[in-house]
Structures are given as C-alpha cells and as structure tokens.
Amino acid sequence: MHDERRRIEERVARLHNQRIKPAIYAATTPLAVEAWQAPGEPVPFDEAAAAPYEPFAMNTPWGPPWGTTWFRMSGQVPAEWAGKRVETVIDLGFVGDWPGNQAEALVHLNDGTPLKAVNPLNQYVPIANPAAGGEEIHYLVEAASNPDILAGDFAGPTPLGDVLTAGDQPLYTFKRADLAVLDENVWHLDLDIEVLYELMLELGEHDPRRHEIMHALDRAMDLLDLDDISGSAAHVRAALAPVLSKPAHASAHTVSGVGHAHIDSAWLWPIRETKRKTSRTFSNVTSLADEYEEFVFACSQAQQYEWVRDNYPQVWARIQESVKKGQWAPVGGMWVEADGNLPGGEAVARQLIHGKRFFIEHFGIETKGVWLPDSFGYNAAYPQLAKLAGNEWFLTQKISWNQTNKFPHHTFWWEGIDGTRIFTHFPPVDTYNARFSGEEMSRAVRNYQEKGGATRSLAPFGWGDGGGGPTREVMERARRLKDLEGSARVEVEHPDAFFAKAREEYPDAPVWFGELYLELHRATYTSQARTKQGNRRSEHKLREAELWATTAALHAPGYSYPYEKLDRLWKTVLLHQFHDILPGSSIAWVHREAEAEYARVAQELEEMTAEAVAALGGGGARVFNTSPYDRAEVVRTAEGTPAYVEVPASGSAPVEAAEPAQPVTVDGRVLDNGLVRVEVAEDGTLSSVRDLRANREVLADKGNLLRLHTDLPNYWDAWDIDKHYNNRYTDLLDAESVTVVEEGPLIAAIRVERAFGKGSRITQTITVRAGSPRIDIETDIDWHEAEKILKAGFPVDVRAPHSSAEIQFGHVQRPTHTNTSWEAARFEVSGHRWVHIGEPGYGVAVINDSTYGHDVSRTVREDGGTTTTVRLSLVRAPRVPDPGADQGRHRFTYSLLPGASIGDAVAEGYALNLPLRVADAAGAPEPVVSVDGEGVTVEAVKLADDESGDVVVRLYESRGGRATGTLHTGFPLAGAHVTDLLERPLNQADIDGRGGVTVELRPFQILTLRLERAATGR
C-alpha cells in the first residue's frame, strides 16, 4: 500500500478546522446589547441593575484595565428554532485561549441569579434543549476587563499589574452576543474527529491501529457534503463509529480523571478579582454537573469556598447540592494552597486545621488528602503534619518542572524527617490542567515511572491557574476515551477512589525521604522581601498574642480570650501564604495590598498582646519572654536604657539589673564581651571574629561580605535564580563611614554606611551584647537596583560535610559538596530562622529574622583548611511581573552565632524572632506551661478552639534525637490527652505523681496536648 499519510492528515485537518468547526452553530441571531461602565471597584448586582445603560454595538472597544462593564442583553428565540438546542454565545473579544488572564464575565438573570460564566473556551450559556420558540432572553452580564499580564511571554515589565499604573485605555473589542442553534450532530462529529485524529498522531508509524484510524478518517471525509455539513454529519459519524468502539487493550494504563480548576488566590490579579473568579468557575462547574452525571470535580482552598458563601449565596447553594450528589469533592483540607517551603510549622498546621474544619462544618466531609499541585517545592515536615491532620494521601504536580533531574517516581511513599510516611502521587500527565488530548494521554503512559509495579495514574482535568475549569468538550473526550483501543482508559472518579485503588495495587511503592526540592523557582525564597517579612513577623506576633491571651484568660479576672479575633487574623495570614503571594511572584497590586494587610495585622496583634499583658495588672516594669527557652540577655527598657535580665521560658520577670559575667568593651573597631571578640575592618566587613571560649578564629576570610550579583534568569524573573547569576558580581567594599555608635558596658555597636549601584544605600549596625556570643547585624537598605540580587556571606573556618537549615518543626541536612547533579542543583535553598554548619566539636549558626533563601558552599584553602561559606539572600530586583518589586526601604536583622550547637541555633532563632517585651505589670503568674528535657520545644500555647477552656500545647523534638521530659502547668491540671491537629483526643497522656505530663518524643516528632483544667482553676 502506498504511503498516503501526509495527504490524509492534511485533508482531515483542513476539513475539520475550516468546514466542520464553523458549522457547529447552525443559525444565529444577535441580541440587543446595552452597557454601563462601573466606576472604580466592582459593585453588587443590585447597584448594577439600577444603573443607567446605553446602547452598545458589536466591534466596539470596551473595558479599561481592571474595570467592570455591565452589559444588559435581551432577545427572543425565533419560532422556527422550536425543537432545537438553543444557546447564547458571547465573545467579549477574547485574546488567546487561556481563560484566566483576560476578559471574563458572569451571566445573571434579571433577578440576580448567576447562570454561568463565559471565557474563551466556554462562550455558551444554555437556553433550552429543545427550545419551544419564542422564549424571552434577559441577561445582566458582569464583564471584567482584566489585562493580559502574560502578553509578550514575560519578555519585559508592564505597568498593567496595578490599577494605580495601568491607565484607562480600553483593552478589548466586543465581538459577539448571539442567540444560536447548536447542531449536535456537527458538534459530536467535531469531537469524534478530534479524539481520533490526536490519537492517530501519537501512535507509532508502524502501529496498525494508526493506519486503521487514518483510513477510517479518510473514508469518512468522503461522506462529508461540503455544501451540507449538517445534513451529512450523521453519516460521517456512523462511518467513524467502528473505530471509536474498539475497546482498549486489557493491559492499557488507566487514567483516573478528576475535574479541576486551579484558581490562584492571587497572582496576575488581585484578591478582589479572585473572589469573582470563584463565582464564575463554580457556576460553570455546577452547570456542567447537571449535564454529565458521571462528572466529579475536586476543589481545594476553604478560603475560596468562604468567599463564595459570603458573596454568592446562590452559587454556594449549588455547590452544597453538588457535594450531596457526590459530583463535587472538597479536597486538600487547607485554608489555601499555600507555599510548601516558607510558612512556619505552626502556620502549616493551622492551614490544615482551618481547612479541614471548614469542610467538616459545612459539608460534613473530612477530607482525606493534601491537594497541593502547584507549590514550588515541599518541606520535609509535610508527611507528619498531613497525617496528624487525619490525611491519608498527598498529591503534587510541580516537581515535573525540575530543571536538571527527572524525579524518579510517580506513585511513592513520602517519608518525612520524623519517619512518618504518606502515600503520594505525582501525575505523569505533567499538568493539573489536562484536557485529555492525544498528546496528554500518550505522555501520561510514556512518562509513567511505575510500569511493571502499578497500572494507574491521576489526571486533574480542566482549565486553570486563573480558573475556568472543565468544559463539556473535555467531558465528551473523557467519554470517548473511556475504553478506546490505542489509548489509556479514562475513568472519571473521586480522588479518594483513585488513591484507594492505587495503594491497593502498589502497597510496596518506593520511598522518597526528605524534602521534595523543586529544581526551579528558587528565587521565590527571596523575591518581595517585605511580603516575606510580613509573614514571618505575623507568625511570631500570633504566637505571642496567643500565649499572653492564654495567660490572661487563666489568671486575670474578667479577661475574655479573643477567639474570634485570633481566628480572623490567622485566616488573614494563612491567605497571604498562598503560593503566589508569599513567594513574591504576583503583580504589584497583590504585594502592595499584602504589605498593608500585614501592617494592619501587626497593629491589631500588638494591641491584643498589650491588652492581655495589661489585664495581669500594673505594678512595675516587667519583661515578658514569648520564647520557649529561658533567656539571659540585654533588653532596652521603656526609657531606652539597656538592662541585663534573666527571664524564664514563656514567662516574665521584673526588669532588675542582673550582672553579666563580663561587660562589653570597645577598642577602636574591636568589640569584646569576653565570649567573642569582633574586629570590623576599614571597609566595613568583619575582618575577625574570635570565639574566646573555644580560642579559635571563626572566619576564614572577610565576614558579612555584601556581594551584588547580576540576576537575570532565562525566564520567570520573579520566580527564578539561575546558576549563572554567580558569574558576575561586585563586592561592596567602599564604606563611606565606619563609626562606633554605642560603647557598652551592656551594648557596643559599630555602624557601617555604604552607597552603591543606582542610588542604593545600606546602613548596618554590628552589635555585641554582654553575656551573649551572638553578633547582630541590623540592616537598613534603601534599594534602587534592577535585575540584581544582594547576598551577605560568612566564610567560616570549619570543614562541614553538610549544612543544617531550620524548616517546619525541625531541620534538614543538605550536603555542601556537589558530587551528583542532585546536589549541584541545590545551589539556592530555603530555610527558616537559622542555618548551621559544623565539624565534630564545633559549629556556627547564621540566624535571621525575615530571610529564607541562602546558599552554602565550601572550598579547600592552600593551607589545607576548609572554608564553608554561608550566604544569605537579602533582596532581589526582578521586574516581571512587578516592575517595582523590592524597590525602597527594607529593615531586618541577621546574626552570626559562633560556637553554636543545633540546640543553640534553635534557641537563638526563637530569641531573635521573638524580642523580649517590656511592659508595666504586677507580679505575673508562673508560665502557663514549662518543660524540662533537652530538645523538647514548645511551639504553641493557646486555648482550645471549641471554647471549652482547655489549654492546647503543641511541642516537638527540635534537635534531631530522642527526647524525654516533663511538661509542667502553671494551673491545676485535671487531665491530659494527646490529640490530632484538630484537637480531637487520640489517647490519654501520662501524668506523673507530681502532676506533670510525661513526654517522650522520637526525632522531630510533633505532639499536641490538650490539658483540662481542674475545677479549682479559673
């Protein structure tokens, strides 16, 4: 047989695209359209319904950036359309085919009932099937003219990312608002051809099935009457039916399809627009559920459900009904799909707590899995936290974006730092926006790593990132692919069903230990530094407010624990941990609002904490320690006078001058407190840091070396830092001044001022305090660079085979060598409050109060010694998608801690991030809880969320070894239970003869205790 593939493929493609697709709508008639441009921000339906409308013609420009235009549409179904399937078709002037980053609209009836949204791939609104003819159509359409931030493929900065800079020129030209007859035969023929044609192209050129499909398509095209597409469509479909009905091979891979609509809670649009996106997508999804009884839609992010509940009650009611029918699957059990690296441990716990509680309360459903497809890496504490929240499985997708190494598994057990394992799946289709194309189905099978061990994978299908969700066309594809020779089988089902089947067939799946590091988007540890600082400080202020509110509730008559306020503020912070807000990868508008929200949260928490402390009664200055460790350090009183104080963990003490072992002295540019001696060079770097206790020099070269690198990644400016950034840099060695600004005896400090780059300035105050080996570097930057990154380096004279970086509820160790491509790819990594390096017998920690990104490297010197260098990433200057990212003022502190063990790093990390508080109070009561036992660290103290008055304490083993200890309470104890994260009892805790709770922890184990107060206590 002659090879006619090219002729046939080109013939089918032309007839399909140029003749069949245009015939899907058999007849159309225009609607009458009027318009009203809403001034400023979006308005409620009732206000829009009462507004004055003016006639609006097709092909008219409309929509300033971030504007809202309401369109009033009316018409009547022609009588001759009786018995046919009639729809409205609306084209706002869409650009491209991505629904989420351009014009979108929600169609309402005149009474305000939301019907359905329209977007590029979902332009129809159903009217009647069959129509009676004569139906009156009246719509109010809320159209959002959101700008296309991705235009130009991220090639350069745009002012469109903020309503303050976007201008007011119309962005779109309205193309169509018609009543139309859907020719179902032609529509189904279009889908038949599409599925077969795409499958054919994926099959091997020597596969008989490919040739069978090809010739069937060729013969079918002979039956197509070009003058009567509609009349011949049924005959063409009949000719294709035999090749569409052949069943899949017995060994065919099974793809579990789960409807999905990834909606970023903010990204290339502000939060206010996400609230509207949820209504649009969820209206479409519930409408689709009415058409396809087998449809199942998985939806995460309790925050988005709450927005719909509060703003779109009719859509909310439809969601509740779909949940009851089993077509809507709440998943994920988190408040938002948060970043996987940056939120603190307690914050990740609260994400799970608030998310799962929402679904239990509103749907009676306890979600079983963590649904987190699009975060930029996943911390190694997740398995334990997920299991403690009652989850059985974990789903991710983003690891497929790895720049260097292909992740070796798709179905596996993920083991966390404490040893907890959770069954995990990573869909081989390599997208969470699948549409069941031939290429996707082929990729899922070809890419699947578990061949021979398992036979099934999951595919989230539907348009996403900016919402949109599944379409009827995708559902039709799923039906055709349910059992089709040459393709994987598609089975639309609940993700819980997939995970149950996958685990049953593959119980001995391989194990991956430790973090799921994404070899891409490493700059998200640093971009938008003020947003990250707001998160870090909010987390610690929430801890502080809860501790002292609990103390006041237990001991201050008349004080009421602020349940509602804390709940609301926690949810605000959790929202801003979304994986495009906290990572710094959103438009300017998002980060401008985030900074304002963090300021509001800080003020409210400050007032809450002050109120709680004041409730304990006045009587003199006291110092309050929120840290879980005893502290002996210098604090400034309300008058600004330094005082050396000793304060118990989670407790308070009077501001009474204790005596440090030795005062701090200044000799030129040398600061000495008997523990460390710090010499500042003329260029402002640290020329020497000598640990006087160990009698050794800490530095191998200039310390606190500020290095300015050129930073232009190949793509994704705000997200990525590529390895070549390290090839071009300038060391900042020209200090304008090096000045002693404080001379002891309790505090000594030297200030270094520099100017550099394009008008940037940096002022650093290097401080040594009596009684502490910690050297603080308080930093004030006025930053005006573009496409640069500033790092601060500490070359330490230790031979460290690995570094340890704090993560949620523990730490991870990473090699400092680059033996393999996996290690070399970790040239920029994340950590929380500290990084530790060491050799047997000696270690050094670098501590910070708001920095997450860092790198660790090592070299061998000519003298044979090893230099291990820790460099903190301080601030970046990407221009896309926010051209003003990080510009302006930044204030933060980082510290060098010589002679540090891991335990020292943990304690000082808490200390730097939880400054001592000085306030007027009477003799404060003993701490709510205290713990003896090394490595047992209290992370949270609060009252139980059910308002029972029980005290909830979350603690963990922080050093990486086994720990035993006793938890003592500052109130009479009636009983104690170990609980899950949702504070539900699991088993009774052991109470010793003196009323203490016995604690035994494996390395990095998290333990939540619920403490019942005795009746004699308040």
mmCIF file of C-alpha atoms in Angstrom, residues 428-667:
data_model
loop_
_atom_site.group_PDB
_atom_site.id
_atom_site.type_symbol
_atom_site.label_atom_id
_atom_site.label_comp_id
_atom_site.label_asym_id
_atom_site.label_seq_id
_atom_site.Cartn_x
_atom_site.Cartn_y
_atom_site.Cartn_z
ATOM 1 C CA PRO A 428 2.608 11.608 34.923
ATOM 2 C CA VAL A 429 0.371 13.657 32.637
ATOM 3 C CA ASP A 430 2.557 16.524 33.926
ATOM 4 C CA THR A 431 -0.218 19.070 34.218
ATOM 5 C CA TYR A 432 -3.054 19.931 36.566
ATOM 6 C CA ASN A 433 -4.923 21.498 33.604
ATOM 7 C CA ALA A 434 -5.420 18.387 31.477
ATOM 8 C CA ARG A 435 -7.937 18.263 28.626
ATOM 9 C CA PHE A 436 -7.471 14.617 27.557
ATOM 10 C CA SER A 437 -5.691 15.463 24.343
ATOM 11 C CA GLY A 438 -3.992 12.680 22.458
ATOM 12 C CA GLU A 439 -0.616 14.141 23.367
ATOM 13 C CA GLU A 440 -1.503 14.253 27.077
ATOM 14 C CA MET A 441 -2.766 10.684 27.114
ATOM 15 C CA SER A 442 0.337 9.452 25.332
ATOM 16 C CA ARG A 443 2.575 11.429 27.674
ATOM 17 C CA ALA A 444 0.869 10.025 30.773
ATOM 18 C CA VAL A 445 1.596 6.469 29.616
ATOM 19 C CA ARG A 446 5.075 7.143 28.248
ATOM 20 C CA ASN A 447 6.150 9.160 31.266
ATOM 21 C CA TYR A 448 4.763 6.849 33.952
ATOM 22 C CA GLN A 449 7.672 5.648 36.104
ATOM 23 C CA GLU A 450 5.884 2.797 37.857
ATOM 24 C CA LYS A 451 5.420 0.472 34.860
ATOM 25 C CA GLY A 452 5.514 -3.147 35.983
ATOM 26 C CA GLY A 453 4.548 -2.205 39.517
ATOM 27 C CA ALA A 454 1.315 -0.279 39.020
ATOM 28 C CA THR A 455 -1.134 0.495 36.228
ATOM 29 C CA ARG A 456 -2.971 3.697 37.078
ATOM 30 C CA SER A 457 -2.409 7.423 37.442
ATOM 31 C CA LEU A 458 -4.471 10.524 38.119
ATOM 32 C CA ALA A 459 -5.135 13.433 35.759
ATOM 33 C CA PRO A 460 -6.718 16.656 37.056
ATOM 34 C CA PHE A 461 -8.638 17.985 34.039
ATOM 35 C CA GLY A 462 -9.981 21.445 33.316
ATOM 36 C CA TRP A 463 -8.630 24.889 32.563
ATOM 37 C CA GLY A 464 -6.892 26.514 35.484
ATOM 38 C CA ASP A 465 -4.437 28.900 37.145
ATOM 39 C CA GLY A 466 -6.984 31.672 36.694
ATOM 40 C CA GLY A 467 -9.914 29.298 36.874
ATOM 41 C CA GLY A 468 -12.244 28.203 34.127
ATOM 42 C CA GLY A 469 -12.496 24.541 34.972
ATOM 43 C CA PRO A 470 -13.655 21.597 32.876
ATOM 44 C CA THR A 471 -15.771 22.125 29.772
ATOM 45 C CA ARG A 472 -18.369 19.954 28.122
ATOM 46 C CA GLU A 473 -15.877 19.255 25.339
ATOM 47 C CA VAL A 474 -13.418 17.777 27.836
ATOM 48 C CA MET A 475 -16.167 15.629 29.320
ATOM 49 C CA GLU A 476 -17.042 14.387 25.840
ATOM 50 C CA ARG A 477 -13.408 13.483 25.267
ATOM 51 C CA ALA A 478 -13.429 11.513 28.532
ATOM 52 C CA ARG A 479 -16.479 9.574 27.359
ATOM 53 C CA ARG A 480 -14.800 8.656 24.074
ATOM 54 C CA LEU A 481 -11.604 7.644 25.865
ATOM 55 C CA LYS A 482 -13.323 5.518 28.481
ATOM 56 C CA ASP A 483 -12.444 2.361 26.563
ATOM 57 C CA LEU A 484 -10.692 3.072 23.262
ATOM 58 C CA GLU A 485 -8.082 0.918 21.542
ATOM 59 C CA GLY A 486 -4.662 2.556 21.368
ATOM 60 C CA SER A 487 -5.294 4.878 24.305
ATOM 61 C CA ALA A 488 -5.160 4.708 28.062
ATOM 62 C CA ARG A 489 -8.573 4.226 29.620
ATOM 63 C CA VAL A 490 -10.142 7.274 31.244
ATOM 64 C CA GLU A 491 -12.263 6.796 34.344
ATOM 65 C CA VAL A 492 -13.759 9.935 35.890
ATOM 66 C CA GLU A 493 -13.808 9.420 39.655
ATOM 67 C CA HIS A 494 -13.224 10.935 43.084
ATOM 68 C CA PRO A 495 -9.529 11.304 44.013
ATOM 69 C CA ASP A 496 -10.145 9.259 47.166
ATOM 70 C CA ALA A 497 -11.222 6.379 44.920
ATOM 71 C CA PHE A 498 -8.070 6.702 42.840
ATOM 72 C CA PHE A 499 -5.792 6.717 45.875
ATOM 73 C CA ALA A 500 -7.543 3.708 47.401
ATOM 74 C CA LYS A 501 -7.072 1.708 44.190
ATOM 75 C CA ALA A 502 -3.502 2.899 43.673
ATOM 76 C CA ARG A 503 -2.491 1.973 47.202
ATOM 77 C CA GLU A 504 -4.192 -1.413 46.992
ATOM 78 C CA GLU A 505 -2.334 -2.390 43.808
ATOM 79 C CA TYR A 506 1.014 -0.884 44.849
ATOM 80 C CA PRO A 507 1.410 -1.154 48.640
ATOM 81 C CA ASP A 508 5.169 -1.624 48.330
ATOM 82 C CA ALA A 509 5.675 1.550 46.319
ATOM 83 C CA PRO A 510 9.196 3.034 46.586
ATOM 84 C CA VAL A 511 10.094 5.508 49.336
ATOM 85 C CA TRP A 512 11.380 9.044 48.882
ATOM 86 C CA PHE A 513 12.939 10.517 52.026
ATOM 87 C CA GLY A 514 13.161 14.206 52.864
ATOM 88 C CA GLU A 515 12.130 17.359 51.085
ATOM 89 C CA LEU A 516 10.631 17.452 47.610
ATOM 90 C CA TYR A 517 13.010 20.095 46.300
ATOM 91 C CA LEU A 518 11.927 21.864 43.124
ATOM 92 C CA GLU A 519 14.883 22.494 40.844
ATOM 93 C CA LEU A 520 13.346 25.734 39.625
ATOM 94 C CA HIS A 521 11.735 28.863 41.080
ATOM 95 C CA ARG A 522 14.474 29.148 43.711
ATOM 96 C CA ALA A 523 14.193 32.937 43.796
ATOM 97 C CA THR A 524 10.784 32.622 45.444
ATOM 98 C CA TYR A 525 12.709 32.274 48.706
ATOM 99 C CA THR A 526 13.752 35.945 48.336
ATOM 100 C CA SER A 527 11.550 37.968 45.934
ATOM 101 C CA GLN A 528 9.293 40.626 47.516
ATOM 102 C CA ALA A 529 11.204 40.725 50.804
ATOM 103 C CA ARG A 530 8.641 42.919 52.575
ATOM 104 C CA THR A 531 5.898 40.361 51.929
ATOM 105 C CA LYS A 532 8.078 37.643 53.412
ATOM 106 C CA GLN A 533 8.977 39.792 56.386
ATOM 107 C CA GLY A 534 5.295 40.496 56.968
ATOM 108 C CA ASN A 535 4.606 36.786 57.063
ATOM 109 C CA ARG A 536 7.454 35.958 59.437
ATOM 110 C CA ARG A 537 6.558 38.722 61.852
ATOM 111 C CA SER A 538 2.859 37.919 61.713
ATOM 112 C CA GLU A 539 3.541 34.291 62.602
ATOM 113 C CA HIS A 540 5.553 35.293 65.644
ATOM 114 C CA LYS A 541 3.143 38.005 66.737
ATOM 115 C CA LEU A 542 0.315 35.472 66.565
ATOM 116 C CA ARG A 543 2.313 33.125 68.784
ATOM 117 C CA GLU A 544 2.905 35.971 71.220
ATOM 118 C CA ALA A 545 -0.735 37.058 71.279
ATOM 119 C CA GLU A 546 -1.984 33.522 71.884
ATOM 120 C CA LEU A 547 0.465 32.872 74.712
ATOM 121 C CA TRP A 548 -0.296 36.023 76.681
ATOM 122 C CA ALA A 549 -4.023 35.875 75.941
ATOM 123 C CA THR A 550 -3.982 32.340 77.387
ATOM 124 C CA THR A 551 -2.046 33.552 80.423
ATOM 125 C CA ALA A 552 -4.552 36.360 80.988
ATOM 126 C CA ALA A 553 -7.545 34.061 80.474
ATOM 127 C CA LEU A 554 -6.191 31.721 83.168
ATOM 128 C CA HIS A 555 -5.192 34.334 85.711
ATOM 129 C CA ALA A 556 -6.863 37.706 85.054
ATOM 130 C CA PRO A 557 -10.441 38.005 86.337
ATOM 131 C CA GLY A 558 -12.734 39.499 83.728
ATOM 132 C CA TYR A 559 -10.460 38.886 80.769
ATOM 133 C CA SER A 560 -12.032 37.130 77.772
ATOM 134 C CA TYR A 561 -9.910 35.119 75.375
ATOM 135 C CA PRO A 562 -10.227 36.734 71.873
ATOM 136 C CA TYR A 563 -11.280 33.616 69.943
ATOM 137 C CA GLU A 564 -12.913 35.429 67.036
ATOM 138 C CA LYS A 565 -10.135 37.967 66.550
ATOM 139 C CA LEU A 566 -7.409 35.337 66.588
ATOM 140 C CA ASP A 567 -9.349 33.158 64.173
ATOM 141 C CA ARG A 568 -9.827 36.057 61.777
ATOM 142 C CA LEU A 569 -6.211 37.197 61.956
ATOM 143 C CA TRP A 570 -4.877 33.683 61.498
ATOM 144 C CA LYS A 571 -7.000 33.314 58.371
ATOM 145 C CA THR A 572 -5.674 36.593 57.001
ATOM 146 C CA VAL A 573 -2.099 35.395 57.448
ATOM 147 C CA LEU A 574 -2.929 31.976 56.012
ATOM 148 C CA LEU A 575 -4.482 33.554 52.926
ATOM 149 C CA HIS A 576 -1.306 35.508 52.249
ATOM 150 C CA GLN A 577 0.732 32.305 52.406
ATOM 151 C CA PHE A 578 -0.829 31.327 49.082
ATOM 152 C CA HIS A 579 1.789 30.022 46.678
ATOM 153 C CA ASP A 580 1.943 33.149 44.515
ATOM 154 C CA ILE A 581 1.692 35.752 47.299
ATOM 155 C CA LEU A 582 4.244 34.712 49.899
ATOM 156 C CA PRO A 583 6.751 33.546 47.238
ATOM 157 C CA GLY A 584 6.727 37.026 45.716
ATOM 158 C CA SER A 585 5.543 36.014 42.249
ATOM 159 C CA SER A 586 2.434 38.186 41.939
ATOM 160 C CA ILE A 587 1.699 41.552 40.360
ATOM 161 C CA ALA A 588 2.397 44.828 42.140
ATOM 162 C CA TRP A 589 -1.207 45.245 43.276
ATOM 163 C CA VAL A 590 -1.107 41.979 45.222
ATOM 164 C CA HIS A 591 2.082 42.819 47.104
ATOM 165 C CA ARG A 592 1.038 46.395 47.786
ATOM 166 C CA GLU A 593 -2.120 45.107 49.441
ATOM 167 C CA ALA A 594 -0.239 42.321 51.243
ATOM 168 C CA GLU A 595 2.098 44.819 52.895
ATOM 169 C CA ALA A 596 -0.882 46.891 54.027
ATOM 170 C CA GLU A 597 -2.618 43.809 55.404
ATOM 171 C CA TYR A 598 0.467 42.721 57.334
ATOM 172 C CA ALA A 599 0.723 46.199 58.861
ATOM 173 C CA ARG A 600 -2.920 46.009 59.934
ATOM 174 C CA VAL A 601 -2.427 42.507 61.364
ATOM 175 C CA ALA A 602 0.672 43.632 63.275
ATOM 176 C CA GLN A 603 -1.148 46.593 64.804
ATOM 177 C CA GLU A 604 -4.135 44.518 65.857
ATOM 178 C CA LEU A 605 -1.947 41.790 67.355
ATOM 179 C CA GLU A 606 0.174 44.346 69.147
ATOM 180 C CA GLU A 607 -2.967 45.817 70.715
ATOM 181 C CA MET A 608 -4.246 42.349 71.604
ATOM 182 C CA THR A 609 -0.999 41.374 73.312
ATOM 183 C CA ALA A 610 -0.775 44.671 75.173
ATOM 184 C CA GLU A 611 -4.351 44.220 76.375
ATOM 185 C CA ALA A 612 -3.607 40.709 77.642
ATOM 186 C CA VAL A 613 -0.468 41.809 79.473
ATOM 187 C CA ALA A 614 -2.273 44.823 80.947
ATOM 188 C CA ALA A 615 -5.029 42.528 82.227
ATOM 189 C CA LEU A 616 -2.461 40.921 84.520
ATOM 190 C CA GLY A 617 -2.390 44.195 86.464
ATOM 191 C CA GLY A 618 0.062 47.048 86.833
ATOM 192 C CA GLY A 619 2.774 47.379 89.404
ATOM 193 C CA GLY A 620 6.123 47.925 87.783
ATOM 194 C CA ALA A 621 8.184 47.178 84.707
ATOM 195 C CA ARG A 622 8.406 43.529 83.783
ATOM 196 C CA VAL A 623 9.944 41.753 80.844
ATOM 197 C CA PHE A 624 7.947 39.074 79.002
ATOM 198 C CA ASN A 625 9.602 36.205 77.151
ATOM 199 C CA THR A 626 7.482 34.520 74.450
ATOM 200 C CA SER A 627 10.308 32.163 73.503
ATOM 201 C CA PRO A 628 10.148 28.526 74.672
ATOM 202 C CA TYR A 629 13.663 28.911 76.141
ATOM 203 C CA ASP A 630 14.997 30.648 79.242
ATOM 204 C CA ARG A 631 16.816 33.834 78.329
ATOM 205 C CA ALA A 632 19.566 35.896 79.910
ATOM 206 C CA GLU A 633 20.201 38.883 77.704
ATOM 207 C CA VAL A 634 20.260 42.626 77.360
ATOM 208 C CA VAL A 635 16.941 44.371 76.817
ATOM 209 C CA ARG A 636 16.122 48.036 76.454
ATOM 210 C CA THR A 637 13.626 49.395 78.949
ATOM 211 C CA ALA A 638 10.748 51.674 78.047
ATOM 212 C CA GLU A 639 13.132 54.592 78.566
ATOM 213 C CA GLY A 640 15.661 53.100 76.161
ATOM 214 C CA THR A 641 18.148 52.172 78.874
ATOM 215 C CA PRO A 642 19.803 48.756 78.430
ATOM 216 C CA ALA A 643 19.393 46.220 81.211
ATOM 217 C CA TYR A 644 20.644 42.667 81.544
ATOM 218 C CA VAL A 645 17.764 40.412 82.614
ATOM 219 C CA GLU A 646 17.035 36.741 83.178
ATOM 220 C CA VAL A 647 13.583 35.538 82.113
ATOM 221 C CA PRO A 648 12.106 32.022 82.169
ATOM 222 C CA ALA A 649 10.727 30.393 79.036
ATOM 223 C CA SER A 650 7.193 31.575 78.194
ATOM 224 C CA GLY A 651 7.236 33.627 81.376
ATOM 225 C CA SER A 652 8.116 37.021 82.804
ATOM 226 C CA ALA A 653 10.424 38.642 85.312
ATOM 227 C CA PRO A 654 10.900 42.106 86.780
ATOM 228 C CA VAL A 655 13.311 44.421 84.989
ATOM 229 C CA GLU A 656 16.015 44.121 87.615
ATOM 230 C CA ALA A 657 19.609 44.553 86.595
ATOM 231 C CA ALA A 658 21.363 41.212 86.761
ATOM 232 C CA GLU A 659 25.087 41.134 86.255
ATOM 233 C CA PRO A 660 26.575 39.584 83.117
ATOM 234 C CA ALA A 661 29.820 37.702 83.536
ATOM 235 C CA GLN A 662 31.734 40.430 81.717
ATOM 236 C CA PRO A 663 30.814 43.804 80.215
ATOM 237 C CA VAL A 664 31.353 44.543 76.548
ATOM 238 C CA THR A 665 34.265 46.815 75.665
ATOM 239 C CA VAL A 666 35.273 48.823 72.613
ATOM 240 C CA ASP A 667 38.855 49.307 71.436
#
